[in-house]
Amino acid sequence: MSKPAAPLKGRAARLARLMPSTGPSTAARTPFVLLVVLLLGGGLITLLLLNSALNEGSFRLSELKRDTTELTDEQQALQRDVDSRSQPDALERRARELGMVPGGSPAFLDPDGTVRGNPTEATAPPPSPSPTPSPRASAGAAPDPDATGASGSAPAAEPDSAAESDSATAPAAESTPPPTSPGR
């Protein structure tokens, strides 16, 4: 099968006598190979776990960003609502709905107990006359005979202006808060 090895001469023979070789040793390589395989396997499993943890964190981060955006939008909507209800005309309208009246002239007390000013009682102003007709009511009314043309029909500009005034009053009606009863 294989030829016998030629006898070594000189320096090689002396080294061979100092270090006898019995052939390739597989027993010495087995623990090293197992160690390398275990290290590589452990590293791969560690990378897999690390990657999974990072992906989970990424999903959580995107979910939190979405929640933050939704909450910010809700907070801004609530702030707009508070701002619209805090405007002076809205406060006055709400106070009148609750039956409040503007105050009379005030009186002030000085530290020595004297009264400065003439206090007057707050009284409700007389009820306002009938409300002014809305643009919708005037649009449904009979046209002015002087405004009609030769054909007897109303001018074309009138229906357009009524439609514009309806669209102008619609957003104002939507922005007013619904009345609530006191004590609730």
PDB file of C-alpha atoms in Angstrom:
ATOM      1  CA  MET A   1       0.000   0.000   0.000  1.00  0.00           C
ATOM      2  CA  SER A   2       2.370   2.664   1.077  1.00  0.00           C
ATOM      3  CA  LYS A   3       6.106   2.443   0.916  1.00  0.00           C
ATOM      4  CA  PRO A   4       8.002   2.253   4.116  1.00  0.00           C
ATOM      5  CA  ALA A   5       9.543   5.574   4.982  1.00  0.00           C
ATOM      6  CA  ALA A   6      13.202   5.899   4.202  1.00  0.00           C
ATOM      7  CA  PRO A   7      15.433   6.059   7.223  1.00  0.00           C
ATOM      8  CA  LEU A   8      16.213   9.602   8.259  1.00  0.00           C
ATOM      9  CA  LYS A   9      19.796  10.766   8.223  1.00  0.00           C
ATOM     10  CA  GLY A  10      21.692  13.468   9.999  1.00  0.00           C
ATOM     11  CA  ARG A  11      19.942  16.200  11.829  1.00  0.00           C
ATOM     12  CA  ALA A  12      16.465  14.906  10.987  1.00  0.00           C
ATOM     13  CA  ALA A  13      17.293  11.558  12.585  1.00  0.00           C
ATOM     14  CA  ARG A  14      18.400  13.217  15.768  1.00  0.00           C
ATOM     15  CA  LEU A  15      15.209  15.292  15.948  1.00  0.00           C
ATOM     16  CA  ALA A  16      13.102  12.216  15.289  1.00  0.00           C
ATOM     17  CA  ARG A  17      14.719  10.456  18.187  1.00  0.00           C
ATOM     18  CA  LEU A  18      14.014  13.403  20.518  1.00  0.00           C
ATOM     19  CA  MET A  19      10.365  13.688  19.449  1.00  0.00           C
ATOM     20  CA  PRO A  20       8.964  10.364  18.561  1.00  0.00           C
ATOM     21  CA  SER A  21       5.920  10.591  16.354  1.00  0.00           C
ATOM     22  CA  THR A  22       3.301   7.921  16.299  1.00  0.00           C
ATOM     23  CA  GLY A  23       1.421   9.471  13.378  1.00  0.00           C
ATOM     24  CA  PRO A  24      -1.230  12.144  13.229  1.00  0.00           C
ATOM     25  CA  SER A  25      -3.026  12.387  16.544  1.00  0.00           C
ATOM     26  CA  THR A  26      -6.769  12.871  16.180  1.00  0.00           C
ATOM     27  CA  ALA A  27      -7.315  12.627  19.915  1.00  0.00           C
ATOM     28  CA  ALA A  28      -5.550  15.992  20.472  1.00  0.00           C
ATOM     29  CA  ARG A  29      -7.596  17.722  17.777  1.00  0.00           C
ATOM     30  CA  THR A  30     -11.050  16.587  18.974  1.00  0.00           C
ATOM     31  CA  PRO A  31     -11.334  18.894  22.029  1.00  0.00           C
ATOM     32  CA  PHE A  32     -10.106  21.863  19.954  1.00  0.00           C
ATOM     33  CA  VAL A  33     -12.648  21.215  17.189  1.00  0.00           C
ATOM     34  CA  LEU A  34     -15.446  20.835  19.755  1.00  0.00           C
ATOM     35  CA  LEU A  35     -14.391  24.074  21.441  1.00  0.00           C
ATOM     36  CA  VAL A  36     -14.429  25.975  18.127  1.00  0.00           C
ATOM     37  CA  VAL A  37     -17.833  24.525  17.157  1.00  0.00           C
ATOM     38  CA  LEU A  38     -19.288  25.402  20.580  1.00  0.00           C
ATOM     39  CA  LEU A  39     -17.905  28.941  20.416  1.00  0.00           C
ATOM     40  CA  LEU A  40     -19.308  29.468  16.916  1.00  0.00           C
ATOM     41  CA  GLY A  41     -22.685  27.988  17.871  1.00  0.00           C
ATOM     42  CA  GLY A  42     -22.860  30.067  21.043  1.00  0.00           C
ATOM     43  CA  GLY A  43     -21.960  33.211  19.104  1.00  0.00           C
ATOM     44  CA  LEU A  44     -24.653  32.559  16.519  1.00  0.00           C
ATOM     45  CA  ILE A  45     -27.290  31.924  19.182  1.00  0.00           C
ATOM     46  CA  THR A  46     -26.227  35.088  21.022  1.00  0.00           C
ATOM     47  CA  LEU A  47     -26.506  37.119  17.797  1.00  0.00           C
ATOM     48  CA  LEU A  48     -29.948  35.639  17.139  1.00  0.00           C
ATOM     49  CA  LEU A  49     -31.153  36.569  20.632  1.00  0.00           C
ATOM     50  CA  LEU A  50     -29.656  40.057  20.357  1.00  0.00           C
ATOM     51  CA  ASN A  51     -31.299  40.597  16.966  1.00  0.00           C
ATOM     52  CA  SER A  52     -34.671  39.455  18.328  1.00  0.00           C
ATOM     53  CA  ALA A  53     -34.390  41.810  21.299  1.00  0.00           C
ATOM     54  CA  LEU A  54     -33.508  44.738  19.010  1.00  0.00           C
ATOM     55  CA  ASN A  55     -36.460  43.988  16.718  1.00  0.00           C
ATOM     56  CA  GLU A  56     -38.808  43.798  19.695  1.00  0.00           C
ATOM     57  CA  GLY A  57     -37.489  47.152  20.927  1.00  0.00           C
ATOM     58  CA  SER A  58     -37.957  48.623  17.460  1.00  0.00           C
ATOM     59  CA  PHE A  59     -41.594  47.515  17.315  1.00  0.00           C
ATOM     60  CA  ARG A  60     -42.203  48.908  20.794  1.00  0.00           C
ATOM     61  CA  LEU A  61     -40.566  52.209  19.819  1.00  0.00           C
ATOM     62  CA  SER A  62     -42.746  52.575  16.708  1.00  0.00           C
ATOM     63  CA  GLU A  63     -45.847  51.774  18.779  1.00  0.00           C
ATOM     64  CA  LEU A  64     -44.896  54.396  21.365  1.00  0.00           C
ATOM     65  CA  LYS A  65     -44.258  56.977  18.629  1.00  0.00           C
ATOM     66  CA  ARG A  66     -47.699  56.278  17.152  1.00  0.00           C
ATOM     67  CA  ASP A  67     -49.308  56.588  20.594  1.00  0.00           C
ATOM     68  CA  THR A  68     -47.435  59.846  21.200  1.00  0.00           C
ATOM     69  CA  THR A  69     -48.671  61.246  17.894  1.00  0.00           C
ATOM     70  CA  GLU A  70     -52.271  60.287  18.685  1.00  0.00           C
ATOM     71  CA  LEU A  71     -52.071  61.783  22.169  1.00  0.00           C
ATOM     72  CA  THR A  72     -50.480  64.970  20.821  1.00  0.00           C
ATOM     73  CA  ASP A  73     -53.290  65.340  18.279  1.00  0.00           C
ATOM     74  CA  GLU A  74     -55.878  64.783  21.016  1.00  0.00           C
ATOM     75  CA  GLN A  75     -54.166  67.314  23.285  1.00  0.00           C
ATOM     76  CA  GLN A  76     -54.121  69.913  20.499  1.00  0.00           C
ATOM     77  CA  ALA A  77     -57.817  69.319  19.762  1.00  0.00           C
ATOM     78  CA  LEU A  78     -58.646  69.738  23.446  1.00  0.00           C
ATOM     79  CA  GLN A  79     -56.544  72.909  23.614  1.00  0.00           C
ATOM     80  CA  ARG A  80     -58.411  74.327  20.593  1.00  0.00           C
ATOM     81  CA  ASP A  81     -61.691  73.520  22.361  1.00  0.00           C
ATOM     82  CA  VAL A  82     -60.535  75.260  25.537  1.00  0.00           C
ATOM     83  CA  ASP A  83     -59.342  78.268  23.529  1.00  0.00           C
ATOM     84  CA  SER A  84     -62.661  78.556  21.681  1.00  0.00           C
ATOM     85  CA  ARG A  85     -64.621  78.398  24.943  1.00  0.00           C
ATOM     86  CA  SER A  86     -62.296  80.929  26.608  1.00  0.00           C
ATOM     87  CA  GLN A  87     -62.928  83.682  24.076  1.00  0.00           C
ATOM     88  CA  PRO A  88     -64.770  86.663  25.556  1.00  0.00           C
ATOM     89  CA  ASP A  89     -67.820  86.375  23.299  1.00  0.00           C
ATOM     90  CA  ALA A  90     -68.199  82.664  24.096  1.00  0.00           C
ATOM     91  CA  LEU A  91     -67.876  83.383  27.829  1.00  0.00           C
ATOM     92  CA  GLU A  92     -70.483  86.142  27.601  1.00  0.00           C
ATOM     93  CA  ARG A  93     -72.917  83.927  25.660  1.00  0.00           C
ATOM     94  CA  ARG A  94     -72.451  81.077  28.169  1.00  0.00           C
ATOM     95  CA  ALA A  95     -72.967  83.468  31.108  1.00  0.00           C
ATOM     96  CA  ARG A  96     -76.200  84.749  29.583  1.00  0.00           C
ATOM     97  CA  GLU A  97     -77.385  81.142  29.059  1.00  0.00           C
ATOM     98  CA  LEU A  98     -76.806  80.543  32.765  1.00  0.00           C
ATOM     99  CA  GLY A  99     -78.829  83.661  33.652  1.00  0.00           C
ATOM    100  CA  MET A 100     -75.932  85.864  34.664  1.00  0.00           C
ATOM    101  CA  VAL A 101     -76.087  89.629  34.070  1.00  0.00           C
ATOM    102  CA  PRO A 102     -73.332  92.225  33.803  1.00  0.00           C
ATOM    103  CA  GLY A 103     -72.352  93.683  37.154  1.00  0.00           C
ATOM    104  CA  GLY A 104     -73.255  97.180  38.222  1.00  0.00           C
ATOM    105  CA  SER A 105     -70.753  99.796  39.275  1.00  0.00           C
ATOM    106  CA  PRO A 106     -68.559  98.496  42.102  1.00  0.00           C
ATOM    107  CA  ALA A 107     -67.765  99.991  45.469  1.00  0.00           C
ATOM    108  CA  PHE A 108     -64.412  99.696  47.201  1.00  0.00           C
ATOM    109  CA  LEU A 109     -63.565  99.515  50.899  1.00  0.00           C
ATOM    110  CA  ASP A 110     -60.540 101.398  52.115  1.00  0.00           C
ATOM    111  CA  PRO A 111     -58.388  99.929  54.914  1.00  0.00           C
ATOM    112  CA  ASP A 112     -59.970 102.376  57.383  1.00  0.00           C
ATOM    113  CA  GLY A 113     -63.472 101.051  56.556  1.00  0.00           C
ATOM    114  CA  THR A 114     -64.747 103.899  54.378  1.00  0.00           C
ATOM    115  CA  VAL A 115     -66.620 103.107  51.193  1.00  0.00           C
ATOM    116  CA  ARG A 116     -65.447 104.590  47.899  1.00  0.00           C
ATOM    117  CA  GLY A 117     -67.865 104.709  44.973  1.00  0.00           C
ATOM    118  CA  ASN A 118     -71.618 104.253  44.583  1.00  0.00           C
ATOM    119  CA  PRO A 119     -72.550 100.591  44.452  1.00  0.00           C
ATOM    120  CA  THR A 120     -75.480  99.739  42.242  1.00  0.00           C
ATOM    121  CA  GLU A 121     -77.392  96.506  41.939  1.00  0.00           C
ATOM    122  CA  ALA A 122     -76.780  94.416  38.841  1.00  0.00           C
ATOM    123  CA  THR A 123     -79.951  94.226  36.801  1.00  0.00           C
ATOM    124  CA  ALA A 124     -80.723  92.234  33.718  1.00  0.00           C
ATOM    125  CA  PRO A 125     -80.962  94.323  30.573  1.00  0.00           C
ATOM    126  CA  PRO A 126     -84.371  94.363  28.926  1.00  0.00           C
ATOM    127  CA  PRO A 127     -84.899  91.439  26.582  1.00  0.00           C
ATOM    128  CA  SER A 128     -83.720  92.193  23.081  1.00  0.00           C
ATOM    129  CA  PRO A 129     -86.328  92.572  20.360  1.00  0.00           C
ATOM    130  CA  SER A 130     -87.168  89.619  18.160  1.00  0.00           C
ATOM    131  CA  PRO A 131     -84.066  88.092  16.631  1.00  0.00           C
ATOM    132  CA  THR A 132     -83.030  89.337  13.236  1.00  0.00           C
ATOM    133  CA  PRO A 133     -84.134  87.075  10.400  1.00  0.00           C
ATOM    134  CA  SER A 134     -81.498  84.630   9.295  1.00  0.00           C
ATOM    135  CA  PRO A 135     -80.278  84.593   5.680  1.00  0.00           C
ATOM    136  CA  ARG A 136     -82.119  81.307   5.179  1.00  0.00           C
ATOM    137  CA  ALA A 137     -85.472  82.891   6.058  1.00  0.00           C
ATOM    138  CA  SER A 138     -84.878  85.829   3.726  1.00  0.00           C
ATOM    139  CA  ALA A 139     -83.901  83.456   0.915  1.00  0.00           C
ATOM    140  CA  GLY A 140     -87.255  81.684   1.197  1.00  0.00           C
ATOM    141  CA  ALA A 141     -89.236  84.946   1.265  1.00  0.00           C
ATOM    142  CA  ALA A 142     -90.961  86.322  -1.800  1.00  0.00           C
ATOM    143  CA  PRO A 143     -88.618  88.298  -4.042  1.00  0.00           C
ATOM    144  CA  ASP A 144     -88.940  92.052  -4.264  1.00  0.00           C
ATOM    145  CA  PRO A 145     -91.074  92.965  -7.285  1.00  0.00           C
ATOM    146  CA  ASP A 146     -88.718  95.852  -8.151  1.00  0.00           C
ATOM    147  CA  ALA A 147     -85.753  93.417  -8.268  1.00  0.00           C
ATOM    148  CA  THR A 148     -87.310  91.171 -10.912  1.00  0.00           C
ATOM    149  CA  GLY A 149     -86.308  91.526 -14.520  1.00  0.00           C
ATOM    150  CA  ALA A 150     -88.515  91.613 -17.609  1.00  0.00           C
ATOM    151  CA  SER A 151     -89.028  87.852 -17.497  1.00  0.00           C
ATOM    152  CA  GLY A 152     -90.412  88.045 -13.955  1.00  0.00           C
ATOM    153  CA  SER A 153     -87.703  85.914 -12.368  1.00  0.00           C
ATOM    154  CA  ALA A 154     -85.313  86.856  -9.590  1.00  0.00           C
ATOM    155  CA  PRO A 155     -81.768  87.885 -10.532  1.00  0.00           C
ATOM    156  CA  ALA A 156     -79.234  85.071 -10.690  1.00  0.00           C
ATOM    157  CA  ALA A 157     -76.982  86.676  -8.071  1.00  0.00           C
ATOM    158  CA  GLU A 158     -79.501  86.293  -5.226  1.00  0.00           C
ATOM    159  CA  PRO A 159     -79.489  82.459  -4.953  1.00  0.00           C
ATOM    160  CA  ASP A 160     -75.686  82.448  -5.062  1.00  0.00           C
ATOM    161  CA  SER A 161     -75.430  84.965  -2.228  1.00  0.00           C
ATOM    162  CA  ALA A 162     -77.915  82.961  -0.152  1.00  0.00           C
ATOM    163  CA  ALA A 163     -75.869  79.795  -0.694  1.00  0.00           C
ATOM    164  CA  GLU A 164     -72.716  81.638   0.315  1.00  0.00           C
ATOM    165  CA  SER A 165     -74.324  83.006   3.465  1.00  0.00           C
ATOM    166  CA  ASP A 166     -75.593  79.512   4.373  1.00  0.00           C
ATOM    167  CA  SER A 167     -72.097  78.100   4.034  1.00  0.00           C
ATOM    168  CA  ALA A 168     -70.696  81.025   6.028  1.00  0.00           C
ATOM    169  CA  THR A 169     -73.048  80.410   8.967  1.00  0.00           C
ATOM    170  CA  ALA A 170     -72.679  76.632   8.987  1.00  0.00           C
ATOM    171  CA  PRO A 171     -69.109  76.518  10.433  1.00  0.00           C
ATOM    172  CA  ALA A 172     -70.031  79.082  13.098  1.00  0.00           C
ATOM    173  CA  ALA A 173     -72.939  76.915  14.234  1.00  0.00           C
ATOM    174  CA  GLU A 174     -70.697  73.836  14.439  1.00  0.00           C
ATOM    175  CA  SER A 175     -68.065  75.600  16.571  1.00  0.00           C
ATOM    176  CA  THR A 176     -70.469  76.704  19.308  1.00  0.00           C
ATOM    177  CA  PRO A 177     -70.518  74.334  22.272  1.00  0.00           C
ATOM    178  CA  PRO A 178     -73.824  72.683  23.165  1.00  0.00           C
ATOM    179  CA  PRO A 179     -75.583  74.264  26.154  1.00  0.00           C
ATOM    180  CA  THR A 180     -75.336  72.388  29.430  1.00  0.00           C
ATOM    181  CA  SER A 181     -77.556  72.776  32.437  1.00  0.00           C
ATOM    182  CA  PRO A 182     -76.016  74.240  35.602  1.00  0.00           C
ATOM    183  CA  GLY A 183     -75.021  71.850  38.335  1.00  0.00           C
ATOM    184  CA  ARG A 184     -73.919  69.060  36.036  1.00  0.00           C
TER     185      ARG A 184
END
